[in-house]
Amino acid sequence: MIPQNMIELIHQEIDGANTPDESRQLQEYLSQDPTARQMYGELLTLAGMMARVPQAEASANVQKIVMNSIDPKRYHRRKNIGEYLYHKVNPDPHPSTQSKEDSMKSKVIFTGLGMAMAVVIYFAFVYPWPSPVESGTEGTIGAAKKYRSEQIGDKDVQLGDQSGSSTVA
Amino acid sequence: MSTDEDRELVSACLEGEWSAFGKIVDKYQKPIFNIALRITNSWDDAQDIAQTAFIKAYENLGEYDANRKLFSWLYRIAVNEALNFRNSRKDFGELNETLHSSEKSPDETTYELQRNQSIEQAILQLSDDYRVAVVLRHFQNLSYQEIGDVLHIPEKTVKSRLFTARQLLKALLVKADVL
């Protein structure tokens, strides 16, 4: 009966995972136990046989099929404004097709920004806004006054034809 | 397998450089295909699984943790795909236990071919957990830690599965008169 710790050392030895001390300990044990020695020999042969099984070559089509199946624009990253300005200041010395596209985009963006600024300047300084102070047009804002009228009293109420009532009585 | 190179390739993909993923596929298609082949035992199915695994990897590349090794992540996807495929086939009783790829290579003698087929047949008789451990250790040369990373299991569990799997394989091959 091989002790469990020795069985583990046998397997680890086959996998090259033993420390030098563990290897030495195992070799000492193997020299005394022929059953353990046989087990070690068989497992070592098994590992050698598996190592000799050739690796299969994948078809050359795998890459082609994969690349045709995936979306090339899935990870197309949008540059933030900081990066955008950085690249404007430090242009790529070797512009590619992509940077030409970026250049076109930047022209459109800059044109748009320029037009927006021109509109703002025009309305801020050139457009003839009405003068803020013109007589009769000033307005004031204050607390609204509560309208109070005099209350109607009994003396203000006169019923018509009061003489008639005395006739009935 | 250079981790730095892999990180650069992944980073380039995420930056929109689509062609960088082609380099990843080129680099890992052989091991991914072989993992799928050893698990499913079918050349055509392994091909499909490898393609699906890469497509899924690309679609989920944003979720890849750059602190992990890329191959661990890819192998995990491939192993899961292969096991799911295998289980779905089992449900329909369509699993073909004959390796379609067992063609004799120029370097293989008849004896070697028979021996390799015996090993393949013995591996097929292992349960999924044991089979995957053997495939990753003996056909991809991963360490215990790397296998643990791929399968998301502790190193101790890796050893336990691997040691048991080897004992079972040994018994099967002794019985088949190969060992």
CSV table of C-alpha atoms in Angstrom, one decimal:
chain,number,residue,atom,x,y,z
A,1,MET,CA,0.0,0.0,0.0
A,2,ILE,CA,1.6,3.2,-1.1
A,3,PRO,CA,1.1,6.2,1.3
A,4,GLN,CA,-1.1,8.9,-0.1
A,5,ASN,CA,1.6,11.6,0.2
A,6,MET,CA,3.9,9.4,-1.9
A,7,ILE,CA,1.2,9.0,-4.6
A,8,GLU,CA,1.0,12.8,-4.7
A,9,LEU,CA,4.7,13.1,-5.0
A,10,ILE,CA,4.8,10.6,-7.8
A,11,HIS,CA,2.2,12.6,-9.8
A,12,GLN,CA,3.9,15.9,-9.1
A,13,GLU,CA,7.2,14.4,-10.2
A,14,ILE,CA,5.7,13.5,-13.5
A,15,ASP,CA,4.4,17.0,-13.9
A,16,GLY,CA,7.7,18.5,-12.9
A,17,ALA,CA,6.1,20.2,-9.9
A,18,ASN,CA,8.2,18.8,-7.1
A,19,THR,CA,10.7,20.8,-5.2
A,20,PRO,CA,14.3,19.3,-5.0
A,21,ASP,CA,13.6,18.2,-1.5
A,22,GLU,CA,10.3,16.5,-2.5
A,23,SER,CA,12.1,14.8,-5.4
A,24,ARG,CA,14.8,13.5,-3.2
A,25,GLN,CA,12.2,12.2,-0.6
A,26,LEU,CA,10.4,10.4,-3.4
A,27,GLN,CA,13.5,8.8,-4.9
A,28,GLU,CA,14.4,7.5,-1.4
A,29,TYR,CA,10.9,6.0,-1.1
A,30,LEU,CA,10.9,4.5,-4.6
A,31,SER,CA,14.2,2.8,-3.9
A,32,GLN,CA,12.5,0.9,-1.1
A,33,ASP,CA,9.0,0.1,-2.6
A,34,PRO,CA,8.8,-1.8,-5.8
A,35,THR,CA,5.0,-1.3,-6.1
A,36,ALA,CA,5.5,2.4,-6.0
A,37,ARG,CA,8.4,2.1,-8.5
A,38,GLN,CA,6.1,0.2,-10.9
A,39,MET,CA,3.4,2.8,-10.5
A,40,TYR,CA,5.8,5.6,-11.1
A,41,GLY,CA,7.1,3.9,-14.2
A,42,GLU,CA,3.7,3.3,-15.7
A,43,LEU,CA,2.5,6.9,-15.1
A,44,LEU,CA,5.8,8.2,-16.6
A,45,THR,CA,5.2,6.0,-19.7
A,46,LEU,CA,1.6,7.2,-19.9
A,47,ALA,CA,2.7,10.8,-19.8
A,48,GLY,CA,5.3,10.1,-22.5
A,49,MET,CA,2.7,8.5,-24.7
A,50,MET,CA,0.4,11.5,-24.4
A,51,ALA,CA,3.2,13.8,-25.2
A,52,ARG,CA,3.8,12.0,-28.4
A,53,VAL,CA,0.3,12.3,-29.7
A,54,PRO,CA,0.6,14.9,-32.5
A,55,GLN,CA,-1.2,18.2,-32.3
A,56,ALA,CA,-3.8,18.6,-35.0
A,57,GLU,CA,-3.6,21.6,-37.3
A,58,ALA,CA,-6.7,23.7,-37.5
A,59,SER,CA,-8.0,24.5,-40.9
A,60,ALA,CA,-6.7,27.7,-42.5
A,61,ASN,CA,-10.3,28.8,-42.9
A,62,VAL,CA,-10.8,29.3,-39.2
A,63,GLN,CA,-9.2,32.7,-39.1
A,64,LYS,CA,-11.0,33.8,-42.4
A,65,ILE,CA,-14.4,32.6,-41.1
A,66,VAL,CA,-13.9,34.3,-37.8
A,67,MET,CA,-12.8,37.6,-39.3
A,68,ASN,CA,-15.7,37.5,-41.7
A,69,SER,CA,-18.2,36.9,-38.9
A,70,ILE,CA,-17.2,39.7,-36.5
A,71,ASP,CA,-18.2,43.3,-36.7
A,72,PRO,CA,-15.1,45.4,-37.5
A,73,LYS,CA,-16.7,48.5,-36.0
A,74,ARG,CA,-17.7,47.0,-32.7
A,75,TYR,CA,-14.9,48.7,-30.9
A,76,HIS,CA,-14.6,51.9,-32.9
A,77,ARG,CA,-13.7,54.3,-30.2
A,78,ARG,CA,-14.9,58.0,-30.2
A,79,LYS,CA,-12.2,60.4,-29.3
A,80,ASN,CA,-13.0,62.8,-26.5
A,81,ILE,CA,-12.4,66.6,-27.0
A,82,GLY,CA,-9.1,66.5,-25.1
A,83,GLU,CA,-7.6,63.9,-27.4
A,84,TYR,CA,-9.1,65.6,-30.4
A,85,LEU,CA,-7.4,68.9,-29.5
A,86,TYR,CA,-4.1,67.1,-28.7
A,87,HIS,CA,-4.1,65.5,-32.1
A,88,LYS,CA,-4.8,68.8,-33.7
A,89,VAL,CA,-1.8,70.3,-32.0
A,90,ASN,CA,0.4,67.2,-32.6
A,91,PRO,CA,-0.6,65.9,-35.9
A,92,ASP,CA,0.3,62.4,-37.0
A,93,PRO,CA,3.5,62.6,-39.0
A,94,HIS,CA,2.4,59.6,-41.0
A,95,PRO,CA,-1.3,60.2,-41.8
A,96,SER,CA,-3.2,57.1,-42.8
A,97,THR,CA,-6.6,56.7,-44.4
A,98,GLN,CA,-8.2,57.0,-41.0
A,99,SER,CA,-6.4,60.3,-40.2
A,100,LYS,CA,-7.6,61.7,-43.6
A,101,GLU,CA,-11.2,60.9,-42.5
A,102,ASP,CA,-10.5,62.5,-39.2
A,103,SER,CA,-9.2,65.6,-41.1
A,104,MET,CA,-12.4,65.9,-43.1
A,105,LYS,CA,-14.5,65.6,-39.9
A,106,SER,CA,-12.4,68.2,-38.2
A,107,LYS,CA,-12.9,70.6,-41.1
A,108,VAL,CA,-16.7,70.2,-40.8
A,109,ILE,CA,-16.5,70.6,-37.0
A,110,PHE,CA,-14.4,73.8,-37.2
A,111,THR,CA,-16.6,75.3,-39.9
A,112,GLY,CA,-19.6,74.7,-37.7
A,113,LEU,CA,-18.0,76.2,-34.7
A,114,GLY,CA,-16.9,79.2,-36.7
A,115,MET,CA,-20.4,79.8,-38.0
A,116,ALA,CA,-21.8,79.5,-34.5
A,117,MET,CA,-19.3,82.0,-33.1
A,118,ALA,CA,-20.1,84.5,-35.9
A,119,VAL,CA,-23.9,84.3,-35.1
A,120,VAL,CA,-23.2,84.9,-31.4
A,121,ILE,CA,-20.9,87.9,-32.2
A,122,TYR,CA,-23.5,89.4,-34.5
A,123,PHE,CA,-26.3,89.2,-32.0
A,124,ALA,CA,-24.1,90.4,-29.2
A,125,PHE,CA,-22.5,93.5,-30.8
A,126,VAL,CA,-24.0,94.3,-34.2
A,127,TYR,CA,-27.7,93.4,-34.1
A,128,PRO,CA,-29.8,96.6,-33.3
A,129,TRP,CA,-31.3,95.6,-30.0
A,130,PRO,CA,-33.9,98.2,-28.7
A,131,SER,CA,-32.5,100.7,-26.2
A,132,PRO,CA,-33.2,99.5,-22.6
A,133,VAL,CA,-34.2,103.1,-21.5
A,134,GLU,CA,-37.1,104.7,-23.3
A,135,SER,CA,-39.5,107.1,-21.7
A,136,GLY,CA,-42.8,105.6,-20.8
A,137,THR,CA,-41.7,102.1,-21.2
A,138,GLU,CA,-40.1,101.6,-17.8
A,139,GLY,CA,-41.8,99.2,-15.6
A,140,THR,CA,-41.8,98.8,-11.9
A,141,ILE,CA,-42.2,95.8,-9.8
A,142,GLY,CA,-43.8,96.1,-6.4
A,143,ALA,CA,-46.2,94.5,-4.1
A,144,ALA,CA,-49.7,94.4,-5.5
A,145,LYS,CA,-52.1,96.6,-3.6
A,146,LYS,CA,-55.1,94.9,-2.2
A,147,TYR,CA,-58.3,96.4,-3.5
A,148,ARG,CA,-60.7,97.4,-0.7
A,149,SER,CA,-64.1,99.0,-1.4
A,150,GLU,CA,-66.5,100.2,1.2
A,151,GLN,CA,-68.8,97.6,2.5
A,152,ILE,CA,-72.5,97.8,1.9
A,153,GLY,CA,-74.5,98.4,5.0
A,154,ASP,CA,-78.2,98.1,6.0
A,155,LYS,CA,-78.7,101.8,5.3
A,156,ASP,CA,-77.7,101.3,1.8
A,157,VAL,CA,-80.4,98.8,1.1
A,158,GLN,CA,-83.8,100.1,0.5
A,159,LEU,CA,-86.5,97.7,-0.3
A,160,GLY,CA,-89.0,99.1,-2.8
A,161,ASP,CA,-92.7,99.6,-2.0
A,162,GLN,CA,-92.6,99.3,1.8
A,163,SER,CA,-96.0,100.9,2.1
A,164,GLY,CA,-97.7,97.9,0.5
A,165,SER,CA,-96.7,95.7,3.4
A,166,SER,CA,-98.5,97.9,5.9
A,167,THR,CA,-101.7,97.6,3.7
A,168,VAL,CA,-101.7,93.9,4.0
A,169,ALA,CA,-101.1,94.0,7.8
B,1,MET,CA,3.0,33.0,-24.8
B,2,SER,CA,3.8,36.6,-24.3
B,3,THR,CA,1.4,38.3,-22.0
B,4,ASP,CA,2.6,41.8,-23.0
B,5,GLU,CA,2.1,41.1,-26.6
B,6,ASP,CA,-1.4,39.7,-25.9
B,7,ARG,CA,-2.3,42.8,-23.9
B,8,GLU,CA,-1.2,45.1,-26.7
B,9,LEU,CA,-3.3,43.1,-29.2
B,10,VAL,CA,-6.4,43.3,-27.0
B,11,SER,CA,-5.8,47.0,-26.4
B,12,ALA,CA,-5.5,47.6,-30.2
B,13,CYS,CA,-8.7,45.7,-30.8
B,14,LEU,CA,-10.6,47.8,-28.2
B,15,GLU,CA,-9.1,50.9,-29.8
B,16,GLY,CA,-10.9,49.9,-33.0
B,17,GLU,CA,-8.0,48.1,-34.7
B,18,TRP,CA,-10.0,45.2,-36.0
B,19,SER,CA,-7.1,43.4,-37.7
B,20,ALA,CA,-5.4,42.9,-34.3
B,21,PHE,CA,-8.0,40.3,-33.5
B,22,GLY,CA,-6.8,38.4,-36.6
B,23,LYS,CA,-3.4,38.1,-35.0
B,24,ILE,CA,-5.0,36.7,-31.8
B,25,VAL,CA,-6.9,34.1,-33.8
B,26,ASP,CA,-3.7,33.2,-35.7
B,27,LYS,CA,-1.8,32.8,-32.5
B,28,TYR,CA,-4.3,30.7,-30.6
B,29,GLN,CA,-6.3,28.8,-33.2
B,30,LYS,CA,-4.2,25.7,-33.0
B,31,PRO,CA,-4.4,25.2,-29.2
B,32,ILE,CA,-8.1,26.2,-29.2
B,33,PHE,CA,-8.8,23.8,-32.0
B,34,ASN,CA,-6.9,21.0,-30.3
B,35,ILE,CA,-8.7,21.5,-26.9
B,36,ALA,CA,-12.1,21.3,-28.8
B,37,LEU,CA,-10.9,18.3,-30.7
B,38,ARG,CA,-9.8,16.3,-27.6
B,39,ILE,CA,-13.1,17.1,-25.9
B,40,THR,CA,-15.5,16.5,-28.7
B,41,ASN,CA,-13.5,14.0,-30.7
B,42,SER,CA,-14.7,15.4,-34.0
B,43,TRP,CA,-12.7,17.3,-36.5
B,44,ASP,CA,-15.6,19.2,-37.9
B,45,ASP,CA,-17.2,20.0,-34.6
B,46,ALA,CA,-13.9,21.2,-33.2
B,47,GLN,CA,-13.6,23.5,-36.2
B,48,ASP,CA,-17.0,25.0,-35.5
B,49,ILE,CA,-16.3,25.3,-31.7
B,50,ALA,CA,-13.0,27.0,-32.4
B,51,GLN,CA,-14.8,29.6,-34.6
B,52,THR,CA,-17.6,30.1,-32.2
B,53,ALA,CA,-15.2,30.5,-29.3
B,54,PHE,CA,-13.2,33.2,-31.1
B,55,ILE,CA,-16.4,35.0,-32.2
B,56,LYS,CA,-17.6,35.0,-28.6
B,57,ALA,CA,-14.2,36.2,-27.4
B,58,TYR,CA,-14.3,39.1,-29.8
B,59,GLU,CA,-17.9,40.1,-28.8
B,60,ASN,CA,-16.9,40.0,-25.1
B,61,LEU,CA,-13.4,41.4,-25.4
B,62,GLY,CA,-14.5,44.5,-23.4
B,63,GLU,CA,-15.1,42.2,-20.4
B,64,TYR,CA,-11.7,40.6,-20.6
B,65,ASP,CA,-9.7,41.3,-17.4
B,66,ALA,CA,-6.2,42.4,-18.5
B,67,ASN,CA,-4.7,41.1,-15.2
B,68,ARG,CA,-5.5,37.6,-16.4
B,69,LYS,CA,-3.6,35.8,-19.1
B,70,LEU,CA,-5.4,36.0,-22.4
B,71,PHE,CA,-4.9,32.3,-23.2
B,72,SER,CA,-6.6,31.3,-19.9
B,73,TRP,CA,-9.6,33.4,-20.8
B,74,LEU,CA,-9.7,32.0,-24.4
B,75,TYR,CA,-9.2,28.4,-23.3
B,76,ARG,CA,-12.0,28.8,-20.8
B,77,ILE,CA,-14.4,30.0,-23.5
B,78,ALA,CA,-13.3,27.1,-25.7
B,79,VAL,CA,-13.7,24.5,-23.0
B,80,ASN,CA,-17.1,25.7,-22.1
B,81,GLU,CA,-18.2,25.8,-25.7
B,82,ALA,CA,-16.9,22.3,-26.3
B,83,LEU,CA,-18.5,20.9,-23.1
B,84,ASN,CA,-21.8,22.6,-23.9
B,85,PHE,CA,-21.6,21.2,-27.4
B,86,ARG,CA,-20.8,17.7,-26.2
B,87,ASN,CA,-23.6,17.7,-23.7
B,88,SER,CA,-26.1,18.9,-26.2
B,89,ARG,CA,-25.1,16.1,-28.5
B,90,LYS,CA,-25.3,13.6,-25.7
B,91,ASP,CA,-28.9,14.7,-25.2
B,92,PHE,CA,-29.7,13.9,-28.8
B,93,GLY,CA,-27.6,10.7,-28.7
B,94,GLU,CA,-25.5,11.9,-31.6
B,95,LEU,CA,-22.1,11.7,-30.1
B,96,ASN,CA,-19.7,10.1,-32.4
B,97,GLU,CA,-16.9,8.4,-30.5
B,98,THR,CA,-14.6,8.0,-33.4
B,99,LEU,CA,-12.0,10.7,-34.0
B,100,HIS,CA,-12.4,11.8,-37.6
B,101,SER,CA,-8.9,13.3,-37.7
B,102,SER,CA,-7.1,10.0,-37.0
B,103,GLU,CA,-5.4,10.1,-40.3
B,104,LYS,CA,-1.8,8.8,-40.4
B,105,SER,CA,0.7,11.7,-40.5
B,106,PRO,CA,3.9,11.1,-42.4
B,107,ASP,CA,5.9,10.6,-39.2
B,108,GLU,CA,3.5,8.1,-37.6
B,109,THR,CA,4.2,4.4,-37.9
B,110,THR,CA,1.3,2.0,-37.8
B,111,TYR,CA,2.2,1.1,-34.2
B,112,GLU,CA,2.3,4.8,-33.2
B,113,LEU,CA,-1.0,5.4,-34.9
B,114,GLN,CA,-2.7,2.5,-33.0
B,115,ARG,CA,-1.2,3.6,-29.7
B,116,ASN,CA,-2.4,7.2,-30.3
B,117,GLN,CA,-5.9,5.9,-31.1
B,118,SER,CA,-5.9,3.8,-28.0
B,119,ILE,CA,-5.0,6.9,-25.9
B,120,GLU,CA,-7.7,8.9,-27.6
B,121,GLN,CA,-10.2,6.2,-26.9
B,122,ALA,CA,-9.2,5.9,-23.3
B,123,ILE,CA,-9.4,9.7,-22.9
B,124,LEU,CA,-12.9,9.6,-24.3
B,125,GLN,CA,-14.0,7.2,-21.6
B,126,LEU,CA,-13.1,9.8,-18.9
B,127,SER,CA,-15.8,12.1,-17.5
B,128,ASP,CA,-15.7,15.7,-18.6
B,129,ASP,CA,-13.9,17.0,-15.5
B,130,TYR,CA,-11.1,14.5,-15.8
B,131,ARG,CA,-10.9,14.7,-19.5
B,132,VAL,CA,-10.5,18.5,-19.5
B,133,ALA,CA,-7.8,18.3,-16.8
B,134,VAL,CA,-5.8,15.8,-18.9
B,135,VAL,CA,-6.3,17.8,-22.1
B,136,LEU,CA,-5.0,21.0,-20.5
B,137,ARG,CA,-2.1,19.4,-18.7
B,138,HIS,CA,-0.9,16.9,-21.3
B,139,PHE,CA,-1.9,18.4,-24.6
B,140,GLN,CA,-1.5,22.1,-23.8
B,141,ASN,CA,1.2,21.7,-21.1
B,142,LEU,CA,-0.5,24.0,-18.6
B,143,SER,CA,0.7,24.1,-15.0
B,144,TYR,CA,-1.7,23.3,-12.1
B,145,GLN,CA,-2.1,27.0,-11.5
B,146,GLU,CA,-2.9,27.8,-15.2
B,147,ILE,CA,-5.4,24.9,-15.3
B,148,GLY,CA,-7.0,26.4,-12.1
B,149,ASP,CA,-7.2,29.8,-13.8
B,150,VAL,CA,-8.9,28.3,-16.9
B,151,LEU,CA,-11.4,26.2,-15.0
B,152,HIS,CA,-11.8,28.6,-12.1
B,153,ILE,CA,-11.1,25.9,-9.5
B,154,PRO,CA,-8.4,25.7,-6.8
B,155,GLU,CA,-5.0,24.1,-7.5
B,156,LYS,CA,-5.8,21.4,-5.0
B,157,THR,CA,-8.9,20.4,-7.1
B,158,VAL,CA,-6.8,20.5,-10.3
B,159,LYS,CA,-4.3,18.0,-8.7
B,160,SER,CA,-7.1,15.8,-7.4
B,161,ARG,CA,-8.8,15.6,-10.8
B,162,LEU,CA,-5.6,15.1,-12.7
B,163,PHE,CA,-4.2,12.4,-10.4
B,164,THR,CA,-7.5,10.4,-10.5
B,165,ALA,CA,-7.7,10.9,-14.3
B,166,ARG,CA,-4.2,9.5,-14.8
B,167,GLN,CA,-4.9,6.5,-12.6
B,168,LEU,CA,-8.1,5.8,-14.6
B,169,LEU,CA,-6.2,6.2,-17.9
B,170,LYS,CA,-3.4,3.9,-16.7
B,171,ALA,CA,-5.9,1.2,-15.8
B,172,LEU,CA,-7.7,1.5,-19.2
B,173,LEU,CA,-4.5,1.3,-21.1
B,174,VAL,CA,-3.2,-1.6,-19.1
B,175,LYS,CA,-6.5,-3.4,-19.8
B,176,ALA,CA,-6.1,-2.6,-23.5
B,177,ASP,CA,-2.6,-4.0,-23.4
B,178,VAL,CA,-1.1,-0.7,-24.5
B,179,LEU,CA,0.7,0.1,-21.3
